[in-house]
mmCIF file of N, CA and C in Angstrom:
data_model
loop_
_atom_site.group_PDB
_atom_site.id
_atom_site.type_symbol
_atom_site.label_atom_id
_atom_site.label_comp_id
_atom_site.label_asym_id
_atom_site.label_seq_id
_atom_site.Cartn_x
_atom_site.Cartn_y
_atom_site.Cartn_z
ATOM 1 N N MET A 1 -8.191 -13.756 -5.173
ATOM 2 C CA MET A 1 -7.048 -12.912 -5.464
ATOM 3 C C MET A 1 -7.502 -11.458 -5.476
ATOM 4 N N SER A 2 -6.606 -10.592 -5.054
ATOM 5 C CA SER A 2 -6.940 -9.175 -5.026
ATOM 6 C C SER A 2 -5.663 -8.355 -4.899
ATOM 7 N N TYR A 3 -5.837 -7.046 -5.053
ATOM 8 C CA TYR A 3 -4.725 -6.138 -4.840
ATOM 9 C C TYR A 3 -4.395 -6.098 -3.360
ATOM 10 N N PHE A 4 -3.126 -5.852 -3.089
ATOM 11 C CA PHE A 4 -2.636 -5.857 -1.716
ATOM 12 C C PHE A 4 -1.540 -4.813 -1.627
ATOM 13 N N THR A 5 -1.666 -3.883 -0.692
ATOM 14 C CA THR A 5 -0.660 -2.843 -0.488
ATOM 15 C C THR A 5 -0.115 -2.990 0.926
ATOM 16 N N TYR A 6 1.211 -2.970 1.037
ATOM 17 C CA TYR A 6 1.791 -3.051 2.361
ATOM 18 C C TYR A 6 3.028 -2.160 2.461
ATOM 19 N N ILE A 7 3.377 -1.857 3.706
ATOM 20 C CA ILE A 7 4.525 -1.025 4.038
ATOM 21 C C ILE A 7 5.498 -1.912 4.801
ATOM 22 N N ALA A 8 6.798 -1.794 4.497
ATOM 23 C CA ALA A 8 7.802 -2.639 5.143
ATOM 24 C C ALA A 8 8.977 -1.793 5.621
ATOM 25 N N SER A 9 9.574 -2.222 6.734
ATOM 26 C CA SER A 9 10.673 -1.481 7.335
ATOM 27 C C SER A 9 11.516 -2.422 8.186
ATOM 28 N N ASP A 10 12.741 -2.000 8.487
ATOM 29 C CA ASP A 10 13.571 -2.737 9.434
ATOM 30 C C ASP A 10 13.353 -2.244 10.862
ATOM 31 N N TYR A 11 12.507 -1.250 11.040
ATOM 32 C CA TYR A 11 12.135 -0.756 12.366
ATOM 33 C C TYR A 11 10.658 -1.111 12.578
ATOM 34 N N PRO A 12 10.269 -1.497 13.788
ATOM 35 C CA PRO A 12 8.878 -1.905 14.012
ATOM 36 C C PRO A 12 7.857 -0.888 13.499
ATOM 37 N N LEU A 13 6.811 -1.411 12.897
ATOM 38 C CA LEU A 13 5.716 -0.606 12.349
ATOM 39 C C LEU A 13 4.475 -0.820 13.214
ATOM 40 N N PRO A 14 3.996 0.221 13.864
ATOM 41 C CA PRO A 14 2.804 0.041 14.698
ATOM 42 C C PRO A 14 1.550 -0.149 13.832
ATOM 43 N N THR A 15 0.585 -0.853 14.384
ATOM 44 C CA THR A 15 -0.694 -0.980 13.694
ATOM 45 C C THR A 15 -1.490 0.309 13.880
ATOM 46 N N VAL A 16 -2.423 0.535 12.989
ATOM 47 C CA VAL A 16 -3.337 1.679 13.075
ATOM 48 C C VAL A 16 -4.739 1.118 12.907
ATOM 49 N N GLN A 17 -5.603 1.414 13.871
ATOM 50 C CA GLN A 17 -6.985 0.946 13.812
ATOM 51 C C GLN A 17 -7.875 2.013 13.181
ATOM 52 N N ARG A 18 -8.863 1.561 12.457
ATOM 53 C CA ARG A 18 -9.859 2.497 11.942
ATOM 54 C C ARG A 18 -10.615 3.093 13.129
ATOM 55 N N PRO A 19 -11.029 4.340 13.007
ATOM 56 C CA PRO A 19 -11.809 4.954 14.091
ATOM 57 C C PRO A 19 -13.121 4.193 14.298
ATOM 58 N N ASP A 20 -13.562 4.191 15.522
ATOM 59 C CA ASP A 20 -14.813 3.520 15.858
ATOM 60 C C ASP A 20 -15.967 4.493 15.618
ATOM 61 N N ARG A 21 -16.446 4.491 14.391
ATOM 62 C CA ARG A 21 -17.589 5.339 14.058
ATOM 63 C C ARG A 21 -18.494 4.557 13.125
ATOM 64 N N GLU A 22 -19.725 4.935 13.105
ATOM 65 C CA GLU A 22 -20.674 4.278 12.209
ATOM 66 C C GLU A 22 -20.465 4.833 10.809
ATOM 67 N N LEU A 23 -20.151 3.947 9.890
ATOM 68 C CA LEU A 23 -19.914 4.369 8.517
ATOM 69 C C LEU A 23 -21.090 4.039 7.629
ATOM 70 N N SER A 24 -21.325 4.914 6.717
ATOM 71 C CA SER A 24 -22.343 4.684 5.709
ATOM 72 C C SER A 24 -21.649 4.729 4.355
ATOM 73 N N ILE A 25 -21.639 3.610 3.680
ATOM 74 C CA ILE A 25 -21.004 3.558 2.367
ATOM 75 C C ILE A 25 -22.093 3.638 1.306
ATOM 76 N N GLU A 26 -21.895 4.578 0.400
ATOM 77 C CA GLU A 26 -22.872 4.778 -0.673
ATOM 78 C C GLU A 26 -22.283 4.281 -1.990
ATOM 79 N N PHE A 27 -23.075 3.482 -2.719
ATOM 80 C CA PHE A 27 -22.684 2.967 -4.026
ATOM 81 C C PHE A 27 -23.551 3.617 -5.091
ATOM 82 N N ASP A 28 -22.922 4.139 -6.119
ATOM 83 C CA ASP A 28 -23.647 4.690 -7.264
ATOM 84 C C ASP A 28 -23.497 3.695 -8.408
ATOM 85 N N THR A 29 -24.550 2.935 -8.660
ATOM 86 C CA THR A 29 -24.476 1.885 -9.674
ATOM 87 C C THR A 29 -24.370 2.445 -11.087
ATOM 88 N N GLU A 30 -24.831 3.675 -11.291
ATOM 89 C CA GLU A 30 -24.736 4.271 -12.630
ATOM 90 C C GLU A 30 -23.304 4.637 -12.995
ATOM 91 N N THR A 31 -22.550 5.159 -12.020
ATOM 92 C CA THR A 31 -21.167 5.572 -12.298
ATOM 93 C C THR A 31 -20.141 4.550 -11.810
ATOM 94 N N GLY A 32 -20.592 3.603 -10.985
ATOM 95 C CA GLY A 32 -19.675 2.622 -10.433
ATOM 96 C C GLY A 32 -18.814 3.181 -9.309
ATOM 97 N N SER A 33 -19.215 4.294 -8.729
ATOM 98 C CA SER A 33 -18.409 4.930 -7.684
ATOM 99 C C SER A 33 -18.892 4.535 -6.287
ATOM 100 N N VAL A 34 -17.977 4.702 -5.336
ATOM 101 C CA VAL A 34 -18.243 4.402 -3.936
ATOM 102 C C VAL A 34 -17.893 5.645 -3.142
ATOM 103 N N PHE A 35 -18.693 5.953 -2.110
ATOM 104 C CA PHE A 35 -18.404 7.096 -1.250
ATOM 105 C C PHE A 35 -18.539 6.636 0.193
ATOM 106 N N ASP A 36 -17.485 6.836 0.986
ATOM 107 C CA ASP A 36 -17.511 6.417 2.388
ATOM 108 C C ASP A 36 -17.376 7.584 3.358
ATOM 109 N N GLY A 37 -17.583 8.796 2.880
ATOM 110 C CA GLY A 37 -17.457 9.968 3.733
ATOM 111 C C GLY A 37 -16.122 10.672 3.597
ATOM 112 N N ASP A 38 -15.164 10.030 2.930
ATOM 113 C CA ASP A 38 -13.830 10.590 2.703
ATOM 114 C C ASP A 38 -13.114 11.022 3.982
ATOM 115 N N TYR A 39 -13.395 10.352 5.096
ATOM 116 C CA TYR A 39 -12.695 10.675 6.333
ATOM 117 C C TYR A 39 -11.205 10.430 6.148
ATOM 118 N N GLU A 40 -10.390 11.403 6.560
ATOM 119 C CA GLU A 40 -8.940 11.307 6.365
ATOM 120 C C GLU A 40 -8.308 10.181 7.178
ATOM 121 N N ASP A 41 -8.970 9.776 8.264
ATOM 122 C CA ASP A 41 -8.408 8.734 9.120
ATOM 123 C C ASP A 41 -9.063 7.379 8.891
ATOM 124 N N ASP A 42 -9.836 7.241 7.826
ATOM 125 C CA ASP A 42 -10.551 5.983 7.580
ATOM 126 C C ASP A 42 -9.680 4.998 6.792
ATOM 127 N N PHE A 43 -8.690 4.482 7.479
ATOM 128 C CA PHE A 43 -7.843 3.420 6.949
ATOM 129 C C PHE A 43 -7.265 2.677 8.155
ATOM 130 N N ALA A 44 -6.728 1.509 7.895
ATOM 131 C CA ALA A 44 -6.091 0.730 8.953
ATOM 132 C C ALA A 44 -4.799 0.138 8.416
ATOM 133 N N LEU A 45 -3.880 -0.108 9.316
ATOM 134 C CA LEU A 45 -2.631 -0.802 9.002
ATOM 135 C C LEU A 45 -2.522 -1.969 9.983
ATOM 136 N N TYR A 46 -2.529 -3.192 9.433
ATOM 137 C CA TYR A 46 -2.494 -4.404 10.239
ATOM 138 C C TYR A 46 -1.193 -5.154 10.002
ATOM 139 N N LEU A 47 -0.732 -5.861 11.025
ATOM 140 C CA LEU A 47 0.487 -6.647 10.892
ATOM 141 C C LEU A 47 0.348 -7.660 9.761
ATOM 142 N N ALA A 48 1.391 -7.758 8.963
ATOM 143 C CA ALA A 48 1.383 -8.660 7.809
ATOM 144 C C ALA A 48 2.174 -9.935 8.104
ATOM 145 N N GLU A 49 2.385 -10.230 9.365
ATOM 146 C CA GLU A 49 3.152 -11.417 9.756
ATOM 147 C C GLU A 49 2.478 -12.678 9.230
ATOM 148 N N GLY A 50 3.264 -13.554 8.651
ATOM 149 C CA GLY A 50 2.745 -14.839 8.213
ATOM 150 C C GLY A 50 1.999 -14.828 6.893
ATOM 151 N N LEU A 51 1.878 -13.685 6.256
ATOM 152 C CA LEU A 51 1.199 -13.636 4.963
ATOM 153 C C LEU A 51 2.195 -14.017 3.876
ATOM 154 N N SER A 52 1.904 -15.052 3.146
ATOM 155 C CA SER A 52 2.860 -15.602 2.179
ATOM 156 C C SER A 52 3.141 -14.676 1.003
ATOM 157 N N ASP A 53 2.254 -13.738 0.722
ATOM 158 C CA ASP A 53 2.448 -12.851 -0.421
ATOM 159 C C ASP A 53 3.394 -11.681 -0.127
ATOM 160 N N VAL A 54 3.775 -11.501 1.127
ATOM 161 C CA VAL A 54 4.702 -10.431 1.501
ATOM 162 C C VAL A 54 6.102 -10.876 1.110
ATOM 163 N N ARG A 55 6.729 -10.167 0.171
ATOM 164 C CA ARG A 55 8.006 -10.586 -0.411
ATOM 165 C C ARG A 55 9.189 -9.719 0.026
ATOM 166 N N THR A 56 8.966 -8.751 0.855
ATOM 167 C CA THR A 56 10.047 -7.866 1.274
ATOM 168 C C THR A 56 11.103 -8.623 2.082
ATOM 169 N N GLU A 57 12.305 -8.088 2.081
ATOM 170 C CA GLU A 57 13.360 -8.616 2.938
ATOM 171 C C GLU A 57 13.434 -7.836 4.251
ATOM 172 N N LYS A 58 12.581 -6.826 4.374
ATOM 173 C CA LYS A 58 12.522 -6.052 5.614
ATOM 174 C C LYS A 58 11.930 -6.920 6.727
ATOM 175 N N LYS A 59 12.273 -6.606 7.956
ATOM 176 C CA LYS A 59 11.870 -7.419 9.104
ATOM 177 C C LYS A 59 10.400 -7.226 9.478
ATOM 178 N N TYR A 60 9.857 -6.033 9.260
ATOM 179 C CA TYR A 60 8.499 -5.715 9.702
ATOM 180 C C TYR A 60 7.641 -5.291 8.504
ATOM 181 N N ALA A 61 6.356 -5.635 8.575
ATOM 182 C CA ALA A 61 5.435 -5.222 7.507
ATOM 183 C C ALA A 61 4.021 -5.072 8.063
ATOM 184 N N VAL A 62 3.327 -4.075 7.538
ATOM 185 C CA VAL A 62 1.902 -3.880 7.832
ATOM 186 C C VAL A 62 1.180 -3.712 6.498
ATOM 187 N N TYR A 63 -0.037 -4.228 6.432
ATOM 188 C CA TYR A 63 -0.792 -4.066 5.192
ATOM 189 C C TYR A 63 -1.881 -3.023 5.372
ATOM 190 N N LEU A 64 -2.152 -2.347 4.274
ATOM 191 C CA LEU A 64 -3.098 -1.235 4.247
ATOM 192 C C LEU A 64 -4.492 -1.734 3.918
ATOM 193 N N GLU A 65 -5.443 -1.282 4.702
ATOM 194 C CA GLU A 65 -6.844 -1.558 4.409
ATOM 195 C C GLU A 65 -7.577 -0.224 4.355
ATOM 196 N N TRP A 66 -8.143 0.065 3.182
ATOM 197 C CA TRP A 66 -8.985 1.256 3.024
ATOM 198 C C TRP A 66 -9.975 0.997 1.902
ATOM 199 N N ASN A 67 -11.010 1.812 1.849
ATOM 200 C CA ASN A 67 -11.993 1.640 0.777
ATOM 201 C C ASN A 67 -11.455 2.175 -0.536
ATOM 202 N N TYR A 68 -10.713 3.281 -0.463
ATOM 203 C CA TYR A 68 -10.120 3.891 -1.633
ATOM 204 C C TYR A 68 -9.201 5.030 -1.208
ATOM 205 N N TYR A 69 -8.406 5.484 -2.151
ATOM 206 C CA TYR A 69 -7.479 6.600 -1.949
ATOM 207 C C TYR A 69 -8.241 7.896 -1.734
ATOM 208 N N THR A 70 -7.772 8.710 -0.801
ATOM 209 C CA THR A 70 -8.109 10.136 -0.734
ATOM 210 C C THR A 70 -6.809 10.869 -0.407
ATOM 211 N N GLU A 71 -6.734 12.114 -0.739
ATOM 212 C CA GLU A 71 -5.522 12.884 -0.459
ATOM 213 C C GLU A 71 -5.234 12.924 1.040
ATOM 214 N N GLY A 72 -6.273 13.095 1.855
ATOM 215 C CA GLY A 72 -6.084 13.137 3.307
ATOM 216 C C GLY A 72 -5.537 11.837 3.860
ATOM 217 N N ARG A 73 -6.052 10.710 3.373
ATOM 218 C CA ARG A 73 -5.544 9.412 3.822
ATOM 219 C C ARG A 73 -4.090 9.242 3.404
ATOM 220 N N ALA A 74 -3.771 9.650 2.181
ATOM 221 C CA ALA A 74 -2.388 9.555 1.694
ATOM 222 C C ALA A 74 -1.460 10.418 2.550
ATOM 223 N N LYS A 75 -1.895 11.600 2.924
ATOM 224 C CA LYS A 75 -1.071 12.463 3.779
ATOM 225 C C LYS A 75 -0.808 11.797 5.123
ATOM 226 N N ASN A 76 -1.814 11.142 5.681
ATOM 227 C CA ASN A 76 -1.627 10.442 6.951
ATOM 228 C C ASN A 76 -0.648 9.282 6.814
ATOM 229 N N ILE A 77 -0.710 8.578 5.704
ATOM 230 C CA ILE A 77 0.224 7.475 5.469
ATOM 231 C C ILE A 77 1.644 8.008 5.302
ATOM 232 N N ILE A 78 1.786 9.145 4.641
ATOM 233 C CA ILE A 78 3.106 9.765 4.500
ATOM 234 C C ILE A 78 3.653 10.154 5.872
ATOM 235 N N GLU A 79 2.824 10.684 6.736
ATOM 236 C CA GLU A 79 3.265 11.022 8.098
ATOM 237 C C GLU A 79 3.695 9.763 8.856
ATOM 238 N N TYR A 80 2.970 8.692 8.674
ATOM 239 C CA TYR A 80 3.307 7.408 9.280
ATOM 240 C C TYR A 80 4.699 6.959 8.810
ATOM 241 N N ILE A 81 4.953 7.083 7.517
ATOM 242 C CA ILE A 81 6.255 6.713 6.950
ATOM 243 C C ILE A 81 7.352 7.632 7.489
ATOM 244 N N LYS A 82 7.074 8.928 7.554
ATOM 245 C CA LYS A 82 8.053 9.881 8.109
ATOM 246 C C LYS A 82 8.426 9.515 9.537
ATOM 247 N N ASP A 83 7.428 9.158 10.339
ATOM 248 C CA ASP A 83 7.695 8.772 11.730
ATOM 249 C C ASP A 83 8.618 7.563 11.785
ATOM 250 N N ASN A 84 8.396 6.583 10.917
ATOM 251 C CA ASN A 84 9.229 5.388 10.910
ATOM 252 C C ASN A 84 10.643 5.704 10.438
ATOM 253 N N LEU A 85 10.760 6.621 9.485
ATOM 254 C CA LEU A 85 12.078 6.983 8.955
ATOM 255 C C LEU A 85 12.946 7.748 9.966
ATOM 256 N N MET A 86 12.373 8.124 11.088
ATOM 257 C CA MET A 86 13.180 8.723 12.155
ATOM 258 C C MET A 86 14.074 7.667 12.801
ATOM 259 N N HIS A 87 13.791 6.370 12.517
ATOM 260 C CA HIS A 87 14.505 5.275 13.161
ATOM 261 C C HIS A 87 15.230 4.351 12.190
ATOM 262 N N THR A 88 15.061 4.567 10.900
ATOM 263 C CA THR A 88 15.667 3.697 9.897
ATOM 264 C C THR A 88 15.960 4.505 8.637
ATOM 265 N N ASP A 89 16.713 3.937 7.719
ATOM 266 C CA ASP A 89 17.125 4.683 6.531
ATOM 267 C C ASP A 89 16.149 4.629 5.366
ATOM 268 N N GLU A 90 15.311 3.580 5.323
ATOM 269 C CA GLU A 90 14.370 3.466 4.213
ATOM 270 C C GLU A 90 13.149 2.655 4.613
ATOM 271 N N VAL A 91 12.059 2.939 3.932
ATOM 272 C CA VAL A 91 10.789 2.236 4.103
ATOM 273 C C VAL A 91 10.284 1.890 2.718
ATOM 274 N N GLU A 92 9.731 0.703 2.587
ATOM 275 C CA GLU A 92 9.179 0.272 1.299
ATOM 276 C C GLU A 92 7.657 0.323 1.333
ATOM 277 N N ILE A 93 7.075 0.669 0.178
ATOM 278 C CA ILE A 93 5.634 0.563 -0.014
ATOM 279 C C ILE A 93 5.434 -0.334 -1.230
ATOM 280 N N TRP A 94 4.679 -1.408 -1.062
ATOM 281 C CA TRP A 94 4.472 -2.402 -2.114
ATOM 282 C C TRP A 94 3.026 -2.409 -2.582
ATOM 283 N N ARG A 95 2.835 -2.693 -3.861
ATOM 284 C CA ARG A 95 1.515 -2.934 -4.467
ATOM 285 C C ARG A 95 1.641 -4.235 -5.247
ATOM 286 N N ILE A 96 0.890 -5.248 -4.819
ATOM 287 C CA ILE A 96 1.002 -6.565 -5.428
ATOM 288 C C ILE A 96 -0.375 -7.142 -5.702
ATOM 289 N N TRP A 97 -0.390 -8.271 -6.368
ATOM 290 C CA TRP A 97 -1.591 -9.075 -6.571
ATOM 291 C C TRP A 97 -1.388 -10.339 -5.758
ATOM 292 N N THR A 98 -2.320 -10.661 -4.867
ATOM 293 C CA THR A 98 -2.142 -11.818 -3.990
ATOM 294 C C THR A 98 -2.561 -13.111 -4.672
ATOM 295 N N GLY A 99 -1.948 -14.188 -4.246
ATOM 296 C CA GLY A 99 -2.346 -15.512 -4.665
ATOM 297 C C GLY A 99 -2.017 -15.900 -6.089
ATOM 298 N N ALA A 100 -1.094 -15.206 -6.710
ATOM 299 C CA ALA A 100 -0.762 -15.528 -8.102
ATOM 300 C C ALA A 100 0.736 -15.431 -8.312
ATOM 301 N N GLY A 101 1.205 -16.244 -9.238
ATOM 302 C CA GLY A 101 2.564 -16.080 -9.725
ATOM 303 C C GLY A 101 3.601 -17.019 -9.162
ATOM 304 N N GLU A 102 4.458 -17.459 -10.064
ATOM 305 C CA GLU A 102 5.663 -18.174 -9.691
ATOM 306 C C GLU A 102 6.888 -17.321 -9.996
ATOM 307 N N ILE A 103 6.727 -16.388 -10.940
ATOM 308 C CA ILE A 103 7.792 -15.461 -11.314
ATOM 309 C C ILE A 103 7.304 -14.062 -10.957
ATOM 310 N N PHE A 104 8.128 -13.315 -10.224
ATOM 311 C CA PHE A 104 7.723 -11.978 -9.800
ATOM 312 C C PHE A 104 8.662 -10.945 -10.405
ATOM 313 N N ASN A 105 8.093 -10.013 -11.115
ATOM 314 C CA ASN A 105 8.837 -8.917 -11.717
ATOM 315 C C ASN A 105 8.619 -7.691 -10.838
ATOM 316 N N VAL A 106 9.604 -7.386 -10.022
ATOM 317 C CA VAL A 106 9.465 -6.272 -9.088
ATOM 318 C C VAL A 106 9.983 -5.000 -9.754
ATOM 319 N N HIS A 107 9.093 -4.022 -9.897
ATOM 320 C CA HIS A 107 9.447 -2.722 -10.463
ATOM 321 C C HIS A 107 9.676 -1.770 -9.286
ATOM 322 N N THR A 108 10.904 -1.305 -9.144
ATOM 323 C CA THR A 108 11.279 -0.490 -7.992
ATOM 324 C C THR A 108 11.482 0.962 -8.400
ATOM 325 N N LYS A 109 10.973 1.848 -7.571
ATOM 326 C CA LYS A 109 11.172 3.286 -7.760
ATOM 327 C C LYS A 109 11.719 3.830 -6.444
ATOM 328 N N ASN A 110 12.908 4.451 -6.490
ATOM 329 C CA ASN A 110 13.504 5.073 -5.309
ATOM 330 C C ASN A 110 13.008 6.504 -5.194
ATOM 331 N N ILE A 111 12.548 6.853 -3.996
ATOM 332 C CA ILE A 111 11.959 8.173 -3.772
ATOM 333 C C ILE A 111 12.573 8.803 -2.525
ATOM 334 N N PRO A 112 13.193 9.959 -2.654
ATOM 335 C CA PRO A 112 13.646 10.669 -1.454
ATOM 336 C C PRO A 112 12.420 11.128 -0.647
ATOM 337 N N LEU A 113 12.495 11.042 0.649
ATOM 338 C CA LEU A 113 11.373 11.413 1.507
ATOM 339 C C LEU A 113 10.843 12.805 1.182
ATOM 340 N N ALA A 114 11.743 13.736 0.916
ATOM 341 C CA ALA A 114 11.331 15.109 0.629
ATOM 342 C C ALA A 114 10.426 15.209 -0.604
ATOM 343 N N GLU A 115 10.501 14.211 -1.489
ATOM 344 C CA GLU A 115 9.689 14.231 -2.708
ATOM 345 C C GLU A 115 8.408 13.413 -2.606
ATOM 346 N N LEU A 116 8.273 12.604 -1.554
ATOM 347 C CA LEU A 116 7.081 11.773 -1.403
ATOM 348 C C LEU A 116 5.861 12.651 -1.193
ATOM 349 N N CYS A 117 4.845 12.446 -2.023
ATOM 350 C CA CYS A 117 3.641 13.272 -1.958
ATOM 351 C C CYS A 117 2.406 12.394 -2.182
ATOM 352 N N PRO A 118 1.226 12.912 -1.846
ATOM 353 C CA PRO A 118 -0.005 12.124 -2.017
ATOM 354 C C PRO A 118 -0.199 11.586 -3.434
ATOM 355 N N GLU A 119 0.218 12.341 -4.439
ATOM 356 C CA GLU A 119 0.048 11.877 -5.825
ATOM 357 C C GLU A 119 0.814 10.578 -6.083
ATOM 358 N N MET A 120 1.959 10.403 -5.411
ATOM 359 C CA MET A 120 2.725 9.163 -5.568
ATOM 360 C C MET A 120 1.998 7.984 -4.932
ATOM 361 N N ILE A 121 1.346 8.225 -3.805
ATOM 362 C CA ILE A 121 0.540 7.177 -3.174
ATOM 363 C C ILE A 121 -0.617 6.801 -4.106
ATOM 364 N N ARG A 122 -1.229 7.808 -4.718
ATOM 365 C CA ARG A 122 -2.315 7.537 -5.672
ATOM 366 C C ARG A 122 -1.795 6.751 -6.875
ATOM 367 N N GLU A 123 -0.646 7.165 -7.394
ATOM 368 C CA GLU A 123 -0.050 6.479 -8.540
ATOM 369 C C GLU A 123 0.160 4.995 -8.224
ATOM 370 N N LEU A 124 0.682 4.712 -7.049
ATOM 371 C CA LEU A 124 0.905 3.330 -6.658
ATOM 372 C C LEU A 124 -0.418 2.590 -6.495
ATOM 373 N N ASP A 125 -1.379 3.224 -5.860
ATOM 374 C CA ASP A 125 -2.683 2.603 -5.636
ATOM 375 C C ASP A 125 -3.416 2.317 -6.947
ATOM 376 N N ASP A 126 -3.156 3.117 -7.965
ATOM 377 C CA ASP A 126 -3.805 2.940 -9.269
ATOM 378 C C ASP A 126 -3.086 1.941 -10.172
ATOM 379 N N ARG A 127 -1.930 1.457 -9.765
ATOM 380 C CA ARG A 127 -1.152 0.543 -10.615
ATOM 381 C C ARG A 127 -1.948 -0.701 -10.956
ATOM 382 N N GLU A 128 -2.004 -1.021 -12.220
ATOM 383 C CA GLU A 128 -2.591 -2.279 -12.670
ATOM 384 C C GLU A 128 -1.492 -3.334 -12.639
ATOM 385 N N ILE A 129 -1.835 -4.488 -12.160
ATOM 386 C CA ILE A 129 -0.876 -5.579 -12.087
ATOM 387 C C ILE A 129 -1.032 -6.447 -13.333
ATOM 388 N N LYS A 130 0.074 -6.626 -14.042
ATOM 389 C CA LYS A 130 0.062 -7.443 -15.253
ATOM 390 C C LYS A 130 0.433 -8.881 -14.884
ATOM 391 N N ILE A 131 -0.425 -9.807 -15.293
ATOM 392 C CA ILE A 131 -0.183 -11.228 -15.072
ATOM 393 C C ILE A 131 -0.199 -11.904 -16.431
ATOM 394 N N GLU A 132 0.849 -12.664 -16.719
ATOM 395 C CA GLU A 132 0.894 -13.383 -17.988
ATOM 396 C C GLU A 132 1.589 -14.718 -17.791
ATOM 397 N N THR A 133 1.391 -15.607 -18.738
ATOM 398 C CA THR A 133 2.034 -16.911 -18.683
ATOM 399 C C THR A 133 3.279 -16.888 -19.565
ATOM 400 N N VAL A 134 4.401 -17.256 -18.959
ATOM 401 C CA VAL A 134 5.686 -17.297 -19.658
ATOM 402 C C VAL A 134 6.260 -18.703 -19.492
ATOM 403 N N GLU A 135 6.373 -19.402 -20.588
ATOM 404 C CA GLU A 135 6.913 -20.770 -20.590
ATOM 405 C C GLU A 135 6.239 -21.649 -19.531
ATOM 406 N N GLY A 136 4.921 -21.543 -19.439
ATOM 407 C CA GLY A 136 4.159 -22.381 -18.521
ATOM 408 C C GLY A 136 4.101 -21.892 -17.088
ATOM 409 N N TYR A 137 4.754 -20.765 -16.785
ATOM 410 C CA TYR A 137 4.739 -20.217 -15.436
ATOM 411 C C TYR A 137 3.982 -18.895 -15.429
ATOM 412 N N GLU A 138 3.327 -18.624 -14.320
ATOM 413 C CA GLU A 138 2.599 -17.372 -14.177
ATOM 414 C C GLU A 138 3.570 -16.277 -13.732
ATOM 415 N N SER A 139 3.688 -15.235 -14.548
ATOM 416 C CA SER A 139 4.571 -14.107 -14.280
ATOM 417 C C SER A 139 3.720 -12.916 -13.828
ATOM 418 N N VAL A 140 4.096 -12.332 -12.700
ATOM 419 C CA VAL A 140 3.295 -11.265 -12.097
ATOM 420 C C VAL A 140 4.171 -10.044 -11.829
ATOM 421 N N ASP A 141 3.682 -8.866 -12.229
ATOM 422 C CA ASP A 141 4.363 -7.615 -11.901
ATOM 423 C C ASP A 141 4.015 -7.200 -10.471
ATOM 424 N N GLN A 142 4.999 -6.677 -9.762
ATOM 425 C CA GLN A 142 4.801 -6.104 -8.443
ATOM 426 C C GLN A 142 5.513 -4.759 -8.424
ATOM 427 N N TYR A 143 4.985 -3.829 -7.641
ATOM 428 C CA TYR A 143 5.554 -2.490 -7.594
ATOM 429 C C TYR A 143 6.016 -2.180 -6.183
ATOM 430 N N ARG A 144 7.222 -1.619 -6.103
ATOM 431 C CA ARG A 144 7.816 -1.273 -4.818
ATOM 432 C C ARG A 144 8.367 0.150 -4.889
ATOM 433 N N TYR A 145 7.932 0.991 -3.982
ATOM 434 C CA TYR A 145 8.531 2.312 -3.819
ATOM 435 C C TYR A 145 9.435 2.230 -2.602
ATOM 436 N N VAL A 146 10.683 2.624 -2.762
ATOM 437 C CA VAL A 146 11.630 2.651 -1.651
ATOM 438 C C VAL A 146 11.821 4.107 -1.259
ATOM 439 N N VAL A 147 11.305 4.465 -0.099
ATOM 440 C CA VAL A 147 11.374 5.840 0.380
ATOM 441 C C VAL A 147 12.593 5.945 1.284
ATOM 442 N N LYS A 148 13.488 6.883 0.945
ATOM 443 C CA LYS A 148 14.743 7.040 1.684
ATOM 444 C C LYS A 148 14.809 8.416 2.330
ATOM 445 N N LYS A 149 15.509 8.468 3.463
ATOM 446 C CA LYS A 149 15.697 9.747 4.179
ATOM 447 C C LYS A 149 16.297 10.779 3.269
#
């Protein structure tokens, strides 16, 4: 089980490949930090077709793969969302925990595109997912930002 972030839309979402470069990831065991060069384009978006944890009602979804948030990466993701919103009225960004839960508590935040900023992407990426047992069932929080034109 792990955190999972994906973007969903009713308009096709293209995949984005990580650049083909040699990466050196540095781990600092004293602070627990990771450094991958902070390249602004070091993320990927892959088709989320067939993934059972994708709960959106939107027709298309891509999942985000990155080592961690940076402002530059968030800005690129916002541009990606803006491009998609040229063809549809809203795009969703989800933060979930995979492989858990029978009951899903979806916390939704509506965001006008003009207000979407890197700090909101960071806020979503930092969300802790609460999992608890309620009457014998596993209850899981999920977060959805609905970005509207």
